[in-house]
Coordinates of C-alpha atoms and ligand atoms in Angstrom, one line a residue:
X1 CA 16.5 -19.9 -12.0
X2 CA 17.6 -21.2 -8.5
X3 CA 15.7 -20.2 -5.5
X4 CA 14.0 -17.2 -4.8
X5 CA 15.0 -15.2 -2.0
X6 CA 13.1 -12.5 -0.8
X7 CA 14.6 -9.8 1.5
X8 CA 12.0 -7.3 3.5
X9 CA 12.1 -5.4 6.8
X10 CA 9.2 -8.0 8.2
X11 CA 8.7 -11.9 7.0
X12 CA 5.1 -13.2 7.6
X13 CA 3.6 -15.4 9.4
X14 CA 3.4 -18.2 6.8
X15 CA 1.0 -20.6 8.6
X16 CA -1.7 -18.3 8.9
X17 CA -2.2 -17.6 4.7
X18 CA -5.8 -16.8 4.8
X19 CA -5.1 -13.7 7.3
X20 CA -3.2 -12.5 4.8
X21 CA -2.5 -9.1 2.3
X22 CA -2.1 -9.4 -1.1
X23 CA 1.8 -8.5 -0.6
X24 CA 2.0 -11.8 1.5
X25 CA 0.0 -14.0 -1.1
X26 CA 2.0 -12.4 -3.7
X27 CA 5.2 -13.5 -2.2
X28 CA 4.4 -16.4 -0.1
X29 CA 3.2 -18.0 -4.0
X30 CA 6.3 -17.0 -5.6
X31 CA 8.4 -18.4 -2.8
X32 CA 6.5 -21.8 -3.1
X33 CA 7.1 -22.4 -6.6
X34 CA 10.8 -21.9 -6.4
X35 CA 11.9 -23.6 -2.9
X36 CA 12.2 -19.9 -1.2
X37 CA 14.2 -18.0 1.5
X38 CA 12.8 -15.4 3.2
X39 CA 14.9 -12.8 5.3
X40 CA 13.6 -10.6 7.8
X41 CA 13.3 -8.9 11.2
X42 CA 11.4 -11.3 13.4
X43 CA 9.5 -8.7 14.9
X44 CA 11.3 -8.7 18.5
X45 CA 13.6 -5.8 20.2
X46 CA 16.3 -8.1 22.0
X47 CA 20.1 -6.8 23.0
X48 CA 20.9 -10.8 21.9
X49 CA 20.9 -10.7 18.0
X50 CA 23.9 -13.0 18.1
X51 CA 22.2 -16.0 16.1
X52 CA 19.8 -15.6 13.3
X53 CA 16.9 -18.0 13.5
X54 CA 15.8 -20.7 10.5
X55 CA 12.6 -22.3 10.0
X56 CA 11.7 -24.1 7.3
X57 CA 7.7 -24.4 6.1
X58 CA 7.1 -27.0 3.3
X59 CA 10.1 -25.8 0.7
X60 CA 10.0 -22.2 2.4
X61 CA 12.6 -21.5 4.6
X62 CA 12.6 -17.9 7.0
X63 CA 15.6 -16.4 8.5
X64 CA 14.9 -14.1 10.9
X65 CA 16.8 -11.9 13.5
X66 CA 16.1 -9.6 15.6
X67 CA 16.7 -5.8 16.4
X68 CA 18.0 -4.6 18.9
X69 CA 16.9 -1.2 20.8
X70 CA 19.0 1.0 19.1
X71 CA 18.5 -0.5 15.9
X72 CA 14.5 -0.2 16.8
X73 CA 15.0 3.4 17.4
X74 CA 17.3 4.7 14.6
X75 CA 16.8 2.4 11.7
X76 CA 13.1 1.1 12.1
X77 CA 11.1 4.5 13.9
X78 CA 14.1 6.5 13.1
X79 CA 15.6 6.5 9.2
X80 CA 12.7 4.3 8.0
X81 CA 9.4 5.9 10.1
X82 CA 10.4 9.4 10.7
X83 CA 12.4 10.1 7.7
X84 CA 11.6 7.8 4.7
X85 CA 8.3 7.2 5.4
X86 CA 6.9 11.1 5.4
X87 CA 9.0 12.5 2.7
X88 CA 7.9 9.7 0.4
X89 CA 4.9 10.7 1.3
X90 CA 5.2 14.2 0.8
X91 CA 5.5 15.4 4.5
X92 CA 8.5 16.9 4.4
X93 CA 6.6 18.8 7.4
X94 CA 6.7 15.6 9.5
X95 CA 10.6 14.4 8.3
X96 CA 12.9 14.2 11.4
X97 CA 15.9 13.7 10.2
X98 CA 19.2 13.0 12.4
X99 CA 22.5 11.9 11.0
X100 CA 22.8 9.2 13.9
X101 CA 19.3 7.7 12.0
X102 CA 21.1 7.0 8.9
X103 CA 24.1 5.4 9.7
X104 CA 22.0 3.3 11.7
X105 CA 19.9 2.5 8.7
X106 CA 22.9 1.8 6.7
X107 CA 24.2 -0.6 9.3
X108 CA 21.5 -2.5 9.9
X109 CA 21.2 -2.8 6.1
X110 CA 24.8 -4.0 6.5
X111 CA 24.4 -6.5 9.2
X112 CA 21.3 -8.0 7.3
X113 CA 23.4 -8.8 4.4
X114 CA 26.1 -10.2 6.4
X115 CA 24.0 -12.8 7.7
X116 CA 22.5 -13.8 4.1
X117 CA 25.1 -13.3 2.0
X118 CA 27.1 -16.7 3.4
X119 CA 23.7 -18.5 2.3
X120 CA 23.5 -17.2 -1.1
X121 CA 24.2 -19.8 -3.9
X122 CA 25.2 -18.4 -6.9
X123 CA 21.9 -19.0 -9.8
X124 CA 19.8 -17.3 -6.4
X125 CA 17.7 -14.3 -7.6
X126 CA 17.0 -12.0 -5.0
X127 CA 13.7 -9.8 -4.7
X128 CA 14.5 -6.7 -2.0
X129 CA 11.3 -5.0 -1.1
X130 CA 10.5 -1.4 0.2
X131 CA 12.1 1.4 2.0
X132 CA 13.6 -0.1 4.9
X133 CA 15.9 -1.8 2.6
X134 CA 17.4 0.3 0.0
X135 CA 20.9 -0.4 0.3
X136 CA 20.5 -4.3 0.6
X137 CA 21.9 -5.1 -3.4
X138 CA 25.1 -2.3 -2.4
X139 CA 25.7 -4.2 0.6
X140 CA 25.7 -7.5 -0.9
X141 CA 27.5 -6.4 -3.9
X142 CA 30.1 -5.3 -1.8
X143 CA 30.8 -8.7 -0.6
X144 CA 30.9 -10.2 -4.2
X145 CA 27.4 -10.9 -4.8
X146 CA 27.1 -11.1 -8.5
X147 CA 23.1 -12.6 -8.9
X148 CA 20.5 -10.9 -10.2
X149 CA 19.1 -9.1 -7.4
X150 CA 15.6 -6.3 -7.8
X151 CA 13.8 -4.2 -5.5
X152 CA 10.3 -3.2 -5.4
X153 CA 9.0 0.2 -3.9
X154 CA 5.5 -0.3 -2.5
X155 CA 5.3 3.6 -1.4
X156 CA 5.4 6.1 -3.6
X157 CA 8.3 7.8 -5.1
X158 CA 7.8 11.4 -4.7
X159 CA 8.4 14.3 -7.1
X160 CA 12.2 15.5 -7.9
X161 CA 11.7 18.7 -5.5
X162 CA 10.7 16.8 -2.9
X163 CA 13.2 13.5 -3.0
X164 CA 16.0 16.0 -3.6
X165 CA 14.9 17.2 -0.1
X166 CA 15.7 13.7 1.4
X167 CA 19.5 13.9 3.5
X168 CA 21.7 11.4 1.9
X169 CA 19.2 11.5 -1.0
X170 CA 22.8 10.8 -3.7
X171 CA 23.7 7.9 -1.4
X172 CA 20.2 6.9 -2.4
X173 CA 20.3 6.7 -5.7
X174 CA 23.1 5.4 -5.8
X175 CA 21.6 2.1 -3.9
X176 CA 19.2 2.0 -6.0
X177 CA 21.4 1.8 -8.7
X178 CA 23.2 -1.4 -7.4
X179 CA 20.0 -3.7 -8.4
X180 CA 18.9 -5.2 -12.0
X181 CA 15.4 -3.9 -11.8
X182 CA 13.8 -1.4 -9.4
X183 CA 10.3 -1.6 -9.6
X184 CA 7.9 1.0 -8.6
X185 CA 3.4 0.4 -8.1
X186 CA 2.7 3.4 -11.1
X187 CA 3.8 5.0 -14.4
X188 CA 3.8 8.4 -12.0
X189 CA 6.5 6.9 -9.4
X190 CA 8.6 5.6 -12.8
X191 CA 8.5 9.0 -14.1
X192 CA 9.4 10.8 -11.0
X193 CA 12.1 9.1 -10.7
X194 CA 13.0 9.4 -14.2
X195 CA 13.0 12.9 -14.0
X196 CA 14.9 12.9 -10.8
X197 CA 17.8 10.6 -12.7
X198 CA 18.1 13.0 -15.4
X199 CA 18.8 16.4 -12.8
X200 CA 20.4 14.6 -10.3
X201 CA 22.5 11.6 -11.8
X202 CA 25.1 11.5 -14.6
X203 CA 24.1 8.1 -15.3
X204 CA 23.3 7.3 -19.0
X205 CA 19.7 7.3 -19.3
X206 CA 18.2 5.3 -22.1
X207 CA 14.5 6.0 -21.7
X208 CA 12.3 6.1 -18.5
X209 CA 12.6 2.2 -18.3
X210 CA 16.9 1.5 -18.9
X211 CA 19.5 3.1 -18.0
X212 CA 23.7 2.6 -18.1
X213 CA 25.8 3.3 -15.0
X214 CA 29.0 1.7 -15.0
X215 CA 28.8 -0.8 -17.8
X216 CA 25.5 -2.3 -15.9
X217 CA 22.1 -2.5 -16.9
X218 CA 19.5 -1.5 -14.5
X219 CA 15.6 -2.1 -16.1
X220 CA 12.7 0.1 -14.5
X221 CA 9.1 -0.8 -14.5
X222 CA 6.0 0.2 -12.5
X223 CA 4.4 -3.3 -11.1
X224 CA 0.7 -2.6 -9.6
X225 CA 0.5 -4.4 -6.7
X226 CA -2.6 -6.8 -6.9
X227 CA -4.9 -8.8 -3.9
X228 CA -6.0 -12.3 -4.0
X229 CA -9.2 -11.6 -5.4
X230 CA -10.9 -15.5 -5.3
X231 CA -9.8 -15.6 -2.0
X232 CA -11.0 -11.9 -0.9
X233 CA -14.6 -12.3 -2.8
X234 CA -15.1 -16.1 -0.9
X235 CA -14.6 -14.7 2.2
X236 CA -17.0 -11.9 1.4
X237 CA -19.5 -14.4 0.7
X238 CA -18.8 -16.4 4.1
X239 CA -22.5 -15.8 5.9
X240 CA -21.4 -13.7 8.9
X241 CA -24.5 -13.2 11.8
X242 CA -23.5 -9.7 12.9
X243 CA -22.7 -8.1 9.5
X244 CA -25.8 -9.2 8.2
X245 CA -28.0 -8.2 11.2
X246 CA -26.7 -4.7 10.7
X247 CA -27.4 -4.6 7.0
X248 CA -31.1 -5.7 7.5
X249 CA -31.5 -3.4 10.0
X250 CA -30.2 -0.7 7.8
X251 CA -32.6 -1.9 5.0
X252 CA -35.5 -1.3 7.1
X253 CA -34.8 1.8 8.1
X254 CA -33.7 2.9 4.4
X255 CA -30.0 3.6 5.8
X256 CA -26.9 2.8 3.9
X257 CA -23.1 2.7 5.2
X258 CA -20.2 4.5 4.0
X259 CA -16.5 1.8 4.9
X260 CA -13.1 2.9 5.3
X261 CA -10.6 1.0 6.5
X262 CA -6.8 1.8 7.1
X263 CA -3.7 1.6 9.3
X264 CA -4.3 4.9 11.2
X265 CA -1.7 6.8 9.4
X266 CA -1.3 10.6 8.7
X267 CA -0.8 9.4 4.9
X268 CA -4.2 7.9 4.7
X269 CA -5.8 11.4 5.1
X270 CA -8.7 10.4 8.0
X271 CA -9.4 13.7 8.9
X272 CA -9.9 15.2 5.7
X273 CA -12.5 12.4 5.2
X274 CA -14.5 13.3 8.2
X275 CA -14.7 16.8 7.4
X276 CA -16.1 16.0 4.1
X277 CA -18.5 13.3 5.5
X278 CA -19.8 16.2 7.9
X279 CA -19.9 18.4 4.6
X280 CA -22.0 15.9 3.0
X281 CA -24.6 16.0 5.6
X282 CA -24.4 20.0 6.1
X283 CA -24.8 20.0 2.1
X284 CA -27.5 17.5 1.9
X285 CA -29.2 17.2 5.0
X286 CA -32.0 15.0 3.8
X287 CA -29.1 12.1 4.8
X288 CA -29.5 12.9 8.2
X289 CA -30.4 9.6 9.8
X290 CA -29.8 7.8 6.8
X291 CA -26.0 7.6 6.0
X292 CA -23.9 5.9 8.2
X293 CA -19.8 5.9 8.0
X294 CA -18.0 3.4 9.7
X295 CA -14.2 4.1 9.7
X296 CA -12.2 1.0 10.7
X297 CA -8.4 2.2 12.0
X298 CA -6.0 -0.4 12.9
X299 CA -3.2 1.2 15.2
X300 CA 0.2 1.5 13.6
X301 CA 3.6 2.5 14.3
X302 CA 2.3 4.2 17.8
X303 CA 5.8 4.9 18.7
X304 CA 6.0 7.9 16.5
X305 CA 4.8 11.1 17.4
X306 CA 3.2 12.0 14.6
X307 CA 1.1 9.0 14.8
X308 CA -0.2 10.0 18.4
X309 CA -1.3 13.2 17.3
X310 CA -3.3 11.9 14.3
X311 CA -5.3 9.3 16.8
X312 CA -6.2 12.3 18.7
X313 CA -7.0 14.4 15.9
X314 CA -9.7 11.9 14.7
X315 CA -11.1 10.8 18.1
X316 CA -12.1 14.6 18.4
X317 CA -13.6 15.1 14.9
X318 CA -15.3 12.2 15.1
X319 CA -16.8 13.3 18.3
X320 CA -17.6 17.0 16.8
X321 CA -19.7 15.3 14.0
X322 CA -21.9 12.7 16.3
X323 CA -22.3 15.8 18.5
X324 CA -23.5 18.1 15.8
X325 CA -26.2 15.3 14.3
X326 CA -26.5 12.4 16.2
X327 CA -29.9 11.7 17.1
X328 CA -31.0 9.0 19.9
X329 CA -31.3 6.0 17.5
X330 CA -28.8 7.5 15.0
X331 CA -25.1 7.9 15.5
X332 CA -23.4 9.3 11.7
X333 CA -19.8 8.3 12.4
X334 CA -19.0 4.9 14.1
X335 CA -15.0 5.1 14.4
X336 CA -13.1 1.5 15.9
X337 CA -10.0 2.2 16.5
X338 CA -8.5 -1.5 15.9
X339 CA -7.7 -4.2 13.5
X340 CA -10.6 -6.3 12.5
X341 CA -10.2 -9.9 11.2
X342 CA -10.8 -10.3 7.2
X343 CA -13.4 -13.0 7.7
X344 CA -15.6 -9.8 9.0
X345 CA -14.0 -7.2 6.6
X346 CA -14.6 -8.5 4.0
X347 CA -18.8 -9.2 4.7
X348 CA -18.3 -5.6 5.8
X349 CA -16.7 -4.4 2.2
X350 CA -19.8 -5.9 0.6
X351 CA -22.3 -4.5 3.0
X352 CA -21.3 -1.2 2.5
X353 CA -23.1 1.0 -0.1
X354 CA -19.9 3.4 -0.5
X355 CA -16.4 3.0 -0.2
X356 CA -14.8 5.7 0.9
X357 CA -10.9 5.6 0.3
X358 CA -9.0 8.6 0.2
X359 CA -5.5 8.7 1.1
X360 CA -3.5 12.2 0.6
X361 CA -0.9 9.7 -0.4
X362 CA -0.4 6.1 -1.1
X363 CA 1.8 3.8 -3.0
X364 CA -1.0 1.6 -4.5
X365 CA -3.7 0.6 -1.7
X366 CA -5.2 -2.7 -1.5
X367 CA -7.8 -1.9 0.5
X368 CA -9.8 -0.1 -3.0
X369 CA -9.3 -3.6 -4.6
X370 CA -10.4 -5.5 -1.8
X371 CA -13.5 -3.3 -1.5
X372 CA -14.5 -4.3 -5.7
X373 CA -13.7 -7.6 -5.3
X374 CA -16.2 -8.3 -2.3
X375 CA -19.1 -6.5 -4.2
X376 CA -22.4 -8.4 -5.1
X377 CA -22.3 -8.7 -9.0
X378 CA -26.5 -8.0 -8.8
X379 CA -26.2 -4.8 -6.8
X380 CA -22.6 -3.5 -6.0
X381 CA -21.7 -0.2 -4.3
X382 CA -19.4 2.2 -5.4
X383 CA -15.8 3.3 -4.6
X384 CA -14.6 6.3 -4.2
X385 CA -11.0 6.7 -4.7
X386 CA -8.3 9.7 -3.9
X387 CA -6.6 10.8 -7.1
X388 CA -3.2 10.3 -5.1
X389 CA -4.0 6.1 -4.8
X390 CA -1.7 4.4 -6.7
X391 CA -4.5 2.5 -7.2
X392 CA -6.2 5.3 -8.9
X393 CA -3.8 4.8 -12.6
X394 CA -5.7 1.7 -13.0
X395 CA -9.2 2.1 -11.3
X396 CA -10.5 4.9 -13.3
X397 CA -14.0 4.0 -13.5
X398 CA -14.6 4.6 -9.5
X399 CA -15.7 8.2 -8.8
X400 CA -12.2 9.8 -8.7
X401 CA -11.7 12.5 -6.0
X402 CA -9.0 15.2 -4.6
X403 CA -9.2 14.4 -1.0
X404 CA -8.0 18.6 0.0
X405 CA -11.5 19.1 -1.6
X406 CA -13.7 18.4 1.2
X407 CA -16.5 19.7 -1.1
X408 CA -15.4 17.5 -3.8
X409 CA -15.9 14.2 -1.6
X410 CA -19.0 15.4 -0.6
X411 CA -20.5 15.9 -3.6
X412 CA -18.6 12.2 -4.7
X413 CA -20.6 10.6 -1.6
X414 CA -24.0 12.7 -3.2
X415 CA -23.7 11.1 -6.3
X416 CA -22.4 7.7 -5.3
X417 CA -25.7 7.7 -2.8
X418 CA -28.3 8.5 -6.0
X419 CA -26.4 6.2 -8.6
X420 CA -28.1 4.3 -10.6
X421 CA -27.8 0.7 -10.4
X422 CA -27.1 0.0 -14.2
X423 CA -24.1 2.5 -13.6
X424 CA -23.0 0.9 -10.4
X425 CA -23.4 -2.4 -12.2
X426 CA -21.5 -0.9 -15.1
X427 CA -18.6 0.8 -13.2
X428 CA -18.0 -2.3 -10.8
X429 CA -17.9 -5.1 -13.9
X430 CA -14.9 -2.9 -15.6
X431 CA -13.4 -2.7 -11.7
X432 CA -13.6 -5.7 -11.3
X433 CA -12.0 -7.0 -14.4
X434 CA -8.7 -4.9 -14.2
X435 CA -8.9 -6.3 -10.6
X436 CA -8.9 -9.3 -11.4
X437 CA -6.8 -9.2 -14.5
X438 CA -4.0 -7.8 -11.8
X439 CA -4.4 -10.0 -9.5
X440 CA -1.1 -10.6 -6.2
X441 CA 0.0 -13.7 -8.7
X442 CA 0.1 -11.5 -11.9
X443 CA 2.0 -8.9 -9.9
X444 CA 5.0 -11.3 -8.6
X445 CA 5.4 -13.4 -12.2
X446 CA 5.3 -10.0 -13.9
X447 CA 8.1 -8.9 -11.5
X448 CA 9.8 -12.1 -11.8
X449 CA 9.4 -12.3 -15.4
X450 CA 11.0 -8.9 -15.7
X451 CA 13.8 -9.5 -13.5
X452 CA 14.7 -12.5 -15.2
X453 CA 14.5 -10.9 -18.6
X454 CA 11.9 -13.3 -20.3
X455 CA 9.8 -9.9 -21.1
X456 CA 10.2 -7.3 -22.8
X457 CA 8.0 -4.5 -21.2
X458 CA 8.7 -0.9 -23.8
X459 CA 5.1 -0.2 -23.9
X460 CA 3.9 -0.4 -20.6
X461 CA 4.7 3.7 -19.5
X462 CA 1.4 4.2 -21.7
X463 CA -1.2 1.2 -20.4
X464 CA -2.9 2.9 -17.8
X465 CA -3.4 6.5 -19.1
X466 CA -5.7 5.1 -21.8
X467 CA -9.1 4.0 -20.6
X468 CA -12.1 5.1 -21.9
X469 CA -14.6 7.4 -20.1
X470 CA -17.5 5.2 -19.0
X471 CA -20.1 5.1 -21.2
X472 CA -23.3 3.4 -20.1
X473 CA -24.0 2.3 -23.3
X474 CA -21.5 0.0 -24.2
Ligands
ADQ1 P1 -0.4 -0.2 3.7 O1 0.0 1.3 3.9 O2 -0.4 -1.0 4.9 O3 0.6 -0.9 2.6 P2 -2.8 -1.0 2.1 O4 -2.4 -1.2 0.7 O5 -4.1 -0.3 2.1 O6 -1.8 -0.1 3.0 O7 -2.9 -2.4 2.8 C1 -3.5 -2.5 4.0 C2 -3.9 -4.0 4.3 O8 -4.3 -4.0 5.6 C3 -5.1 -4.3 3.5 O9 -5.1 -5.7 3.1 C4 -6.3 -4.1 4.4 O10 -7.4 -4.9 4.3 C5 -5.7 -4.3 5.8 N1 -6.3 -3.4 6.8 C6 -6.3 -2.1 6.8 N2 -7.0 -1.6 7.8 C7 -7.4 -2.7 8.5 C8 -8.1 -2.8 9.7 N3 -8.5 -1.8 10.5 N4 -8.3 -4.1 10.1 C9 -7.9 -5.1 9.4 N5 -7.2 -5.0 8.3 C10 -6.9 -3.8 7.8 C11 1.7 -0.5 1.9 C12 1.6 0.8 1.0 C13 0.4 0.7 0.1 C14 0.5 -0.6 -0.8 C15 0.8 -1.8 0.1 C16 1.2 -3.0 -0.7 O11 1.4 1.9 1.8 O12 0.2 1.8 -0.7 O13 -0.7 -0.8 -1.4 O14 2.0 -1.6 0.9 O15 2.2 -2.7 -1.7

């Protein structure tokens, strides 16, 4: 193989590693091992996008450009935030679709490739990821690009109803089509679009994982995303003054803490959780003055309308509930509305009796494996995890909830409260193996791997629809 070259709506900041998400470590790794390119927006709105920018760090190199307004508008908040983003997400409610958004999309899609395909060498293999750039391998092809080229989905891929509702939803497909592998985060997203394939496509489809379109092969495969889990349990070891008065404080007054922590995102489903928290203490009241939910919400894509409405949506539930119960030396909910650096998130994650993450929709979320991997072995706390996680196919042994069910997250936060601590112990070893086991460097070789054809993957539909129930004597 030649270089790697990755292809994504943002690049990172590569000289700051340690602030990073497992899709960064992920990549930034594969990159280093196989001199990398990385192609991006460089974050900035500028009318100048005349000459890309190049940086090299160690045997990485980043080309960047920017957008400009219009682009900003219609390709990034526009096709991307207002159309793709929702619908994948099931909101249909929320898509706002205008034709103006799409062509925008598709040129911006098109001027992206201009600019890389000149630096392409022919044994390159190119790894486009997410939704911002599903037409990248058609573009490129069109100008004669021959390499291997895959894309990974990190949202997820709805059901066939709902993708078919997507404008331009053929031309779709028939991007995707253009790349060697398409890689999705669960077994549900390669079914989906499986099934959508067979209604929608006359392409000739071999099984869920190959299928034929004009004499080309194009492999499928779900690819969990994973964290850096040394890294992420370290730092939650890191001694950290504040986080630690606040747990002993909470030990003597025989409180515990309940963590979230998101983008503040309409697909992350915040109000639903504060409804059930204030459920939980209707339902069990003897928690009153004991439990104690901290919801960390980093602002994100504020722009959008939709996002506006959510912040304010919160701000006033989480009022109604300290209203309701707070008491002068007790406040239930504490709600921050910004991002918070990992070197205290992570202390935070393993302070925390209960996680509490339950998205309405999500491709895989990283925060769940973050929040095992920072547990104490001795005494860890329990997750609670939306059945709509990606994250969920392969974390079966946290409590598993429907986050519509206010009274069913409730009752999760109930039971995680009074679990034993051989079941807690129990519960978070399995975690925390699978964790582990998929780790942000698993994830990118097993891409790689596939894309490159040194695996054969035909049994993988099945791996994560097998575990056992827990049983506490084993
Ligand atoms: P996101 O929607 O951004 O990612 P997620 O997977 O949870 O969601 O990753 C968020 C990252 O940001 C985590 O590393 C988390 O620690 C950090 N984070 C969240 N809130 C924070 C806060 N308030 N302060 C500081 N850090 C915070 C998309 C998809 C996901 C998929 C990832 C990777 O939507 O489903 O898991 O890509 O593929």
């Amino acid at each position: 193989m030649g270089r790697l070259v990755v292809v994504s709506n943002r690049t990172a900041n590569l000289t700051k590693k340690t602030q990073a998400g497992g899709l960064t470590v992920g990549i930034v790794d594969a990159l280093k091992s196989q001199d990398g390119l990385w192609m991006g927006w460089d974050g900035r709105i500028s009318e100048d996008i005349s000459a890309p920018k190049q940086e090299k760090y160690d045997n990485v190199t980043t080309l960047t450009t920017s957008l400009t307004p219009e682009e900003h508008e219609k390709y990034y908040l526009g096709f991307s935030n207002k159309v793709l983003w929702p619908a994948f997400h099931y909101r249909l409610d929320l898509m706002d679709y205008r034709t103006e958004f799409a062509d925008c999309y598709a040129s911006v899609n098109e001027r992206f490739a201009a600019t890389l395909a000149p630096q392409l060498k022919q044994d390159d293999v190119i790894w486009v990821h997410d939704y911002h750039m599903i037409p990248m391998a058609a573009k490129l092809r069109q100008k004669g690009c021959g390499n291997k080229i895959g894309f990974f989905l990190h949202i997820p891929f709805p059901s066939i109803d709902v993708f078919s509702a997507v404008p331009r939803h053929e031309w779709l497909r028939s991007c995707l089509l253009q790349y060697d592998l398409i890689g999705f985060q669960t077994v549900n997203d390669v079914q989906n679009f499986h099934r959508y394939l067979k209604e929608h496509s006359d392409a000739d489809i071999i099984s869920p994982e190959l299928v034929r379109v004009d004499g080309r092969t194009i492999h499928i495969g779900h690819f969990p995303i994973g964290i850096d889990v040394k890294q992420f349990a370290q730092t939650s070891s890191k001694p950290d003054d504040t986080v630690e008065l606040e747990r002993i404080r909470r030990k003597m007054l025989k409180r515990f803490q309940i963590i979230s922590a998101d983008r503040l995102d309409y697909s992350k489903g915040l109000p639903h959780r504060i409804k059930a928290f204030r459920k939980f203490l209707d339902l069990y009241p003897e928690y009153q003055g004991h439990a104690e939910y901290l919801q960390i919400a980093s602002p994100s894509r504020e722009d959008v309308t939709a996002y506006g409405d959510i912040k304010s949506e919160l701000e006033q539930l989480a009022g109604a509930v300290n209203g309701k119960f707070a008491d002068f030396n007790w406040a239930p909910i504490q709600y921050i509305n910004r991002s918070i650096a990992r070197s205290k998130l992570a202390p935070l994650f393993k302070s925390s009796l209960i996680g509490l993450i339950t998205p309405l929709r999500d491709g895989m979320n990283l925060v769940a494996k973050e929040y095992v991997a920072a547990q104490d072995d001795a005494d860890p706390g329990i997750l609670i995890l939306s059945k709509f996680a990606g994250a969920a196919e392969e974390l079966s042994e946290a409590l598993i909830v429907n986050p519509y069910d206010i009274n069913d997250v409730a009752q999760a936060i109930q039971k995680a409260a009074t679990m034993p601590l051989a079941e807690r112990q129990l519960r978070h070893r399995k975690l925390l193996k699978r964790v582990t086991e998929h780790d942000a460097q698993w994830w990118q070789r097993e891409y790689l791997d596939a894309l490159l054809g040194k695996t054969e993957r035909p049994q993988l539909i099945h791996q994560f629809t097998k575990h056992s129930p827990i049983h506490l004597t084993t």
